[in-house]
mmCIF file of C-alpha atoms in Angstrom:
data_model
loop_
_atom_site.group_PDB
_atom_site.id
_atom_site.type_symbol
_atom_site.label_atom_id
_atom_site.label_comp_id
_atom_site.label_asym_id
_atom_site.label_seq_id
_atom_site.Cartn_x
_atom_site.Cartn_y
_atom_site.Cartn_z
ATOM 1 C CA UNK A 236 -31.796 102.757 -43.481
ATOM 2 C CA UNK A 237 -32.815 104.656 -46.932
ATOM 3 C CA UNK A 238 -31.704 104.427 -50.425
ATOM 4 C CA UNK A 239 -33.427 107.623 -51.760
ATOM 5 C CA UNK A 240 -36.957 107.524 -50.114
ATOM 6 C CA UNK A 241 -37.496 103.984 -49.995
ATOM 7 C CA UNK A 242 -36.295 101.505 -46.948
ATOM 8 C CA UNK A 243 -34.399 98.686 -47.926
ATOM 9 C CA UNK A 244 -35.886 95.247 -46.554
ATOM 10 C CA UNK A 245 -36.141 92.161 -47.396
ATOM 11 C CA UNK A 246 -37.713 88.766 -46.057
ATOM 12 C CA UNK A 247 -34.868 86.801 -46.831
ATOM 13 C CA UNK A 248 -31.086 87.026 -46.363
ATOM 14 C CA UNK A 249 -29.384 89.686 -48.732
ATOM 15 C CA UNK A 250 -25.967 90.826 -49.693
ATOM 16 C CA UNK A 251 -24.557 94.168 -48.799
ATOM 17 C CA UNK A 252 -25.883 96.933 -50.583
ATOM 18 C CA UNK A 253 -23.676 100.241 -51.445
ATOM 19 C CA UNK A 254 -25.248 103.625 -50.017
ATOM 20 C CA UNK A 255 -23.328 106.785 -49.867
ATOM 21 C CA UNK A 256 -19.886 105.145 -50.524
ATOM 22 C CA UNK A 257 -20.905 102.403 -47.359
ATOM 23 C CA UNK A 258 -21.651 98.691 -48.088
ATOM 24 C CA UNK A 259 -24.618 98.223 -45.635
ATOM 25 C CA UNK A 260 -26.318 94.964 -45.275
ATOM 26 C CA UNK A 261 -30.184 94.695 -45.197
ATOM 27 C CA UNK A 262 -31.603 92.996 -42.403
ATOM 28 C CA UNK A 263 -34.679 90.671 -42.570
ATOM 29 C CA UNK A 264 -38.009 92.012 -42.057
ATOM 30 C CA UNK A 265 -40.127 89.523 -40.560
ATOM 31 C CA UNK A 266 -41.877 88.788 -37.300
ATOM 32 C CA UNK A 267 -39.385 86.228 -36.235
ATOM 33 C CA UNK A 268 -37.666 88.766 -33.488
ATOM 34 C CA UNK A 269 -40.827 89.622 -32.057
ATOM 35 C CA UNK A 270 -43.173 86.682 -31.890
ATOM 36 C CA UNK A 271 -41.168 83.516 -30.344
ATOM 37 C CA UNK A 272 -40.543 86.293 -27.257
ATOM 38 C CA UNK A 273 -44.314 87.322 -27.151
ATOM 39 C CA UNK A 274 -45.293 84.215 -27.287
ATOM 40 C CA UNK A 275 -43.152 83.193 -24.530
ATOM 41 C CA UNK A 276 -43.436 85.677 -22.516
ATOM 42 C CA UNK A 277 -47.467 85.760 -23.013
ATOM 43 C CA UNK A 278 -47.121 81.712 -21.905
ATOM 44 C CA UNK A 279 -44.916 82.653 -18.771
ATOM 45 C CA UNK A 280 -46.687 85.852 -17.706
ATOM 46 C CA UNK A 281 -50.189 84.206 -17.978
ATOM 47 C CA UNK A 282 -51.353 87.379 -19.958
ATOM 48 C CA UNK A 283 -54.994 88.056 -20.014
ATOM 49 C CA UNK A 284 -54.591 89.686 -23.444
ATOM 50 C CA UNK A 285 -51.891 91.716 -25.706
ATOM 51 C CA UNK A 286 -52.734 95.388 -25.852
ATOM 52 C CA UNK A 287 -51.369 97.903 -28.502
ATOM 53 C CA UNK A 288 -49.287 99.451 -25.699
ATOM 54 C CA UNK A 289 -47.486 96.045 -24.970
ATOM 55 C CA UNK A 290 -46.784 95.489 -28.719
ATOM 56 C CA UNK A 291 -45.381 98.904 -28.553
ATOM 57 C CA UNK A 292 -43.117 98.086 -25.690
ATOM 58 C CA UNK A 293 -41.584 95.008 -27.180
ATOM 59 C CA UNK A 294 -40.805 97.190 -30.462
ATOM 60 C CA UNK A 295 -38.947 99.448 -28.419
ATOM 61 C CA UNK A 296 -36.976 96.185 -26.627
ATOM 62 C CA UNK A 297 -36.348 95.096 -30.134
ATOM 63 C CA UNK A 298 -34.527 98.444 -30.925
ATOM 64 C CA UNK A 299 -32.679 98.260 -27.861
ATOM 65 C CA UNK A 300 -31.220 94.555 -28.592
ATOM 66 C CA UNK A 301 -29.111 95.817 -31.495
ATOM 67 C CA UNK A 302 -25.418 96.323 -31.242
ATOM 68 C CA UNK A 303 -23.334 99.455 -31.504
ATOM 69 C CA UNK A 304 -21.804 97.366 -34.162
ATOM 70 C CA UNK A 305 -24.742 96.631 -35.746
ATOM 71 C CA UNK A 306 -26.109 100.236 -35.607
ATOM 72 C CA UNK A 307 -23.169 101.366 -37.325
ATOM 73 C CA UNK A 308 -23.871 98.982 -40.429
ATOM 74 C CA UNK A 309 -27.149 100.249 -40.722
ATOM 75 C CA UNK A 310 -29.016 97.223 -39.476
ATOM 76 C CA UNK A 311 -32.642 97.579 -38.622
ATOM 77 C CA UNK A 312 -32.851 94.237 -36.758
ATOM 78 C CA UNK A 313 -30.302 92.449 -34.471
ATOM 79 C CA UNK A 314 -28.437 89.514 -36.316
ATOM 80 C CA UNK A 315 -29.807 86.624 -36.768
ATOM 81 C CA UNK A 316 -27.176 84.836 -34.729
ATOM 82 C CA UNK A 317 -28.533 86.413 -31.582
ATOM 83 C CA UNK A 318 -32.041 85.289 -32.184
ATOM 84 C CA UNK A 319 -31.960 83.388 -28.812
ATOM 85 C CA UNK A 320 -30.572 86.455 -26.826
ATOM 86 C CA UNK A 321 -33.122 88.590 -28.619
ATOM 87 C CA UNK A 322 -36.124 86.285 -27.867
ATOM 88 C CA UNK A 323 -35.554 86.749 -24.048
ATOM 89 C CA UNK A 324 -35.307 89.923 -23.974
ATOM 90 C CA UNK A 325 -38.531 90.323 -25.940
ATOM 91 C CA UNK A 326 -40.216 87.758 -23.393
ATOM 92 C CA UNK A 327 -38.984 90.011 -20.647
ATOM 93 C CA UNK A 328 -40.256 93.182 -22.229
ATOM 94 C CA UNK A 329 -43.532 91.179 -22.649
ATOM 95 C CA UNK A 330 -43.977 90.636 -19.285
ATOM 96 C CA UNK A 331 -42.871 93.712 -17.899
ATOM 97 C CA UNK A 332 -45.255 95.698 -20.078
ATOM 98 C CA UNK A 333 -48.391 93.821 -18.765
ATOM 99 C CA UNK A 334 -47.174 93.848 -15.489
ATOM 100 C CA UNK A 335 -47.873 97.714 -15.585
ATOM 101 C CA UNK A 336 -51.446 97.124 -16.945
ATOM 102 C CA UNK A 337 -52.230 94.711 -14.640
ATOM 103 C CA UNK A 338 -52.867 91.675 -17.428
ATOM 104 C CA UNK A 339 -50.263 88.766 -15.865
ATOM 105 C CA UNK A 340 -52.153 85.894 -13.865
ATOM 106 C CA UNK A 341 -49.254 84.100 -13.510
ATOM 107 C CA UNK A 342 -47.083 86.622 -11.753
ATOM 108 C CA UNK A 343 -47.723 89.161 -9.158
ATOM 109 C CA UNK A 344 -47.786 92.393 -10.880
ATOM 110 C CA UNK A 345 -44.827 93.926 -8.680
ATOM 111 C CA UNK A 346 -42.784 90.835 -8.964
ATOM 112 C CA UNK A 347 -39.266 91.114 -11.093
ATOM 113 C CA UNK A 348 -40.223 88.585 -13.602
ATOM 114 C CA UNK A 349 -36.642 87.989 -14.884
ATOM 115 C CA UNK A 350 -35.870 84.702 -12.816
ATOM 116 C CA UNK A 351 -39.335 83.290 -13.378
ATOM 117 C CA UNK A 352 -38.190 83.951 -16.989
ATOM 118 C CA UNK A 353 -34.717 82.051 -16.758
ATOM 119 C CA UNK A 354 -36.503 79.158 -14.687
ATOM 120 C CA UNK A 355 -39.171 78.457 -17.135
ATOM 121 C CA UNK A 356 -36.795 79.116 -20.472
ATOM 122 C CA UNK A 357 -35.836 75.690 -22.143
ATOM 123 C CA UNK A 358 -32.038 75.281 -22.349
ATOM 124 C CA UNK A 359 -30.797 72.344 -24.764
ATOM 125 C CA UNK A 360 -28.242 70.366 -23.560
ATOM 126 C CA UNK A 361 -27.131 67.791 -25.938
ATOM 127 C CA UNK A 362 -25.479 65.006 -24.869
ATOM 128 C CA UNK A 363 -23.670 62.407 -26.907
ATOM 129 C CA UNK A 364 -25.366 59.383 -27.428
ATOM 130 C CA UNK A 365 -22.411 56.782 -28.171
ATOM 131 C CA UNK A 366 -18.843 57.097 -28.163
ATOM 132 C CA UNK A 367 -17.161 58.842 -30.673
ATOM 133 C CA UNK A 368 -14.716 56.233 -32.173
ATOM 134 C CA UNK A 369 -12.630 59.464 -33.772
ATOM 135 C CA UNK A 370 -12.138 60.892 -30.777
ATOM 136 C CA UNK A 371 -9.851 59.577 -27.844
ATOM 137 C CA UNK A 372 -10.421 59.268 -24.351
ATOM 138 C CA UNK A 373 -13.971 58.756 -22.469
ATOM 139 C CA UNK A 374 -17.193 59.906 -24.416
ATOM 140 C CA UNK A 375 -18.708 62.951 -22.322
#
Protein backbone atom coordinates (compact mmCIF):
# COMPACT_ATOMS: atom_id res chain seq x y z
CA UNK A 1 0.00 0.00 0.00
CA UNK A 2 1.06 3.58 -0.36
CA UNK A 3 1.52 6.38 2.13
CA UNK A 4 1.54 9.54 0.07
CA UNK A 5 3.48 8.38 -2.96
CA UNK A 6 5.94 5.94 -1.33
CA UNK A 7 5.26 2.23 -0.80
CA UNK A 8 5.59 1.12 2.79
CA UNK A 9 7.71 -2.00 3.12
CA UNK A 10 10.08 -3.51 5.58
CA UNK A 11 12.70 -6.25 5.74
CA UNK A 12 11.66 -6.95 9.31
CA UNK A 13 8.32 -7.29 10.99
CA UNK A 14 6.76 -3.87 11.64
CA UNK A 15 3.95 -2.54 13.76
CA UNK A 16 0.72 -1.25 12.27
CA UNK A 17 0.85 2.16 10.62
CA UNK A 18 -2.07 4.61 10.36
CA UNK A 19 -3.17 5.35 6.78
CA UNK A 20 -6.33 7.33 6.01
CA UNK A 21 -7.80 6.57 9.42
CA UNK A 22 -7.11 2.82 9.21
CA UNK A 23 -4.26 0.90 10.80
CA UNK A 24 -2.52 -1.20 8.15
CA UNK A 25 0.12 -3.86 8.74
CA UNK A 26 3.21 -3.63 6.53
CA UNK A 27 4.39 -6.94 5.12
CA UNK A 28 7.93 -8.18 5.17
CA UNK A 29 9.46 -7.29 1.82
CA UNK A 30 12.14 -9.85 1.06
CA UNK A 31 12.69 -13.03 -0.92
CA UNK A 32 11.40 -15.54 1.62
CA UNK A 33 8.13 -15.98 -0.23
CA UNK A 34 9.54 -16.73 -3.69
CA UNK A 35 12.85 -18.56 -3.41
CA UNK A 36 11.96 -21.56 -1.22
CA UNK A 37 9.12 -22.54 -3.56
CA UNK A 38 11.10 -21.65 -6.67
CA UNK A 39 14.02 -23.86 -5.63
CA UNK A 40 11.72 -26.71 -4.61
CA UNK A 41 9.78 -26.56 -7.88
CA UNK A 42 12.94 -26.27 -9.96
CA UNK A 43 14.43 -29.32 -8.25
CA UNK A 44 11.34 -31.50 -8.51
CA UNK A 45 10.65 -30.50 -12.12
CA UNK A 46 14.31 -30.72 -13.14
CA UNK A 47 14.16 -27.30 -14.78
CA UNK A 48 16.75 -26.68 -17.49
CA UNK A 49 16.68 -22.99 -16.62
CA UNK A 50 14.50 -20.40 -14.92
CA UNK A 51 13.23 -17.81 -17.34
CA UNK A 52 11.87 -14.30 -16.85
CA UNK A 53 8.43 -15.67 -17.75
CA UNK A 54 8.71 -18.22 -14.95
CA UNK A 55 9.61 -15.49 -12.45
CA UNK A 56 6.66 -13.43 -13.68
CA UNK A 57 4.29 -16.42 -13.37
CA UNK A 58 5.38 -17.22 -9.83
CA UNK A 59 5.05 -13.56 -8.85
CA UNK A 60 1.43 -13.76 -9.95
CA UNK A 61 1.07 -17.01 -8.00
CA UNK A 62 2.33 -15.22 -4.89
CA UNK A 63 -0.32 -12.53 -5.33
CA UNK A 64 -2.97 -15.27 -5.62
CA UNK A 65 -1.98 -16.50 -2.15
CA UNK A 66 -3.36 -13.41 -0.40
CA UNK A 67 -6.57 -14.04 1.50
CA UNK A 68 -9.44 -11.54 1.48
CA UNK A 69 -8.53 -10.67 5.08
CA UNK A 70 -4.91 -9.96 4.15
CA UNK A 71 -5.98 -7.79 1.21
CA UNK A 72 -8.40 -5.86 3.44
CA UNK A 73 -5.55 -5.24 5.89
CA UNK A 74 -3.53 -3.77 3.02
CA UNK A 75 -0.91 -6.48 3.04
CA UNK A 76 1.22 -7.01 -0.04
CA UNK A 77 2.38 -10.48 0.97
CA UNK A 78 0.66 -13.34 2.83
CA UNK A 79 1.17 -13.79 6.56
CA UNK A 80 4.44 -15.47 7.47
CA UNK A 81 2.51 -18.12 9.38
CA UNK A 82 1.31 -19.43 5.99
CA UNK A 83 4.80 -19.76 4.49
CA UNK A 84 4.55 -23.53 3.96
CA UNK A 85 1.26 -23.23 2.06
CA UNK A 86 2.64 -20.31 0.00
CA UNK A 87 5.88 -22.18 -0.81
CA UNK A 88 3.90 -25.18 -2.06
CA UNK A 89 1.80 -22.89 -4.28
CA UNK A 90 4.95 -21.22 -5.65
CA UNK A 91 6.62 -24.60 -6.30
CA UNK A 92 3.58 -25.78 -8.24
CA UNK A 93 3.48 -22.54 -10.26
CA UNK A 94 7.21 -22.90 -11.00
CA UNK A 95 6.76 -26.38 -12.46
CA UNK A 96 3.62 -25.45 -14.44
CA UNK A 97 5.31 -22.39 -15.94
CA UNK A 98 8.37 -24.44 -16.95
CA UNK A 99 6.12 -27.11 -18.46
CA UNK A 100 4.53 -24.50 -20.74
CA UNK A 101 8.01 -23.57 -21.97
CA UNK A 102 9.03 -27.26 -22.18
CA UNK A 103 11.87 -26.75 -19.71
CA UNK A 104 11.20 -29.65 -17.31
CA UNK A 105 13.35 -32.78 -17.39
CA UNK A 106 11.80 -34.81 -14.54
CA UNK A 107 8.14 -34.51 -15.52
CA UNK A 108 6.35 -34.67 -18.85
CA UNK A 109 5.27 -31.33 -20.31
CA UNK A 110 1.60 -32.36 -20.21
CA UNK A 111 1.58 -34.22 -16.87
CA UNK A 112 -0.15 -32.62 -13.86
CA UNK A 113 2.64 -31.95 -11.33
CA UNK A 114 0.35 -31.72 -8.28
CA UNK A 115 0.71 -35.35 -7.13
CA UNK A 116 4.46 -35.43 -7.84
CA UNK A 117 4.94 -32.29 -5.77
CA UNK A 118 2.95 -33.78 -2.86
CA UNK A 119 4.99 -37.00 -2.98
CA UNK A 120 8.34 -35.20 -3.13
CA UNK A 121 7.64 -32.57 -0.46
CA UNK A 122 9.05 -33.35 2.96
CA UNK A 123 6.39 -33.51 5.67
CA UNK A 124 8.01 -33.30 9.10
CA UNK A 125 6.52 -35.63 11.70
CA UNK A 126 7.98 -35.29 15.14
CA UNK A 127 7.61 -38.20 17.51
CA UNK A 128 8.53 -38.06 21.18
CA UNK A 129 11.85 -39.69 22.02
CA UNK A 130 10.87 -40.46 25.60
CA UNK A 131 7.75 -40.70 27.69
CA UNK A 132 6.68 -37.35 29.15
CA UNK A 133 6.66 -37.84 32.94
CA UNK A 134 4.15 -34.99 33.31
CA UNK A 135 1.56 -36.51 30.98
CA UNK A 136 -0.62 -39.37 32.15
CA UNK A 137 -1.07 -42.41 29.97
CA UNK A 138 1.24 -44.04 27.45
CA UNK A 139 3.54 -41.93 25.29
CA UNK A 140 2.58 -41.58 21.66
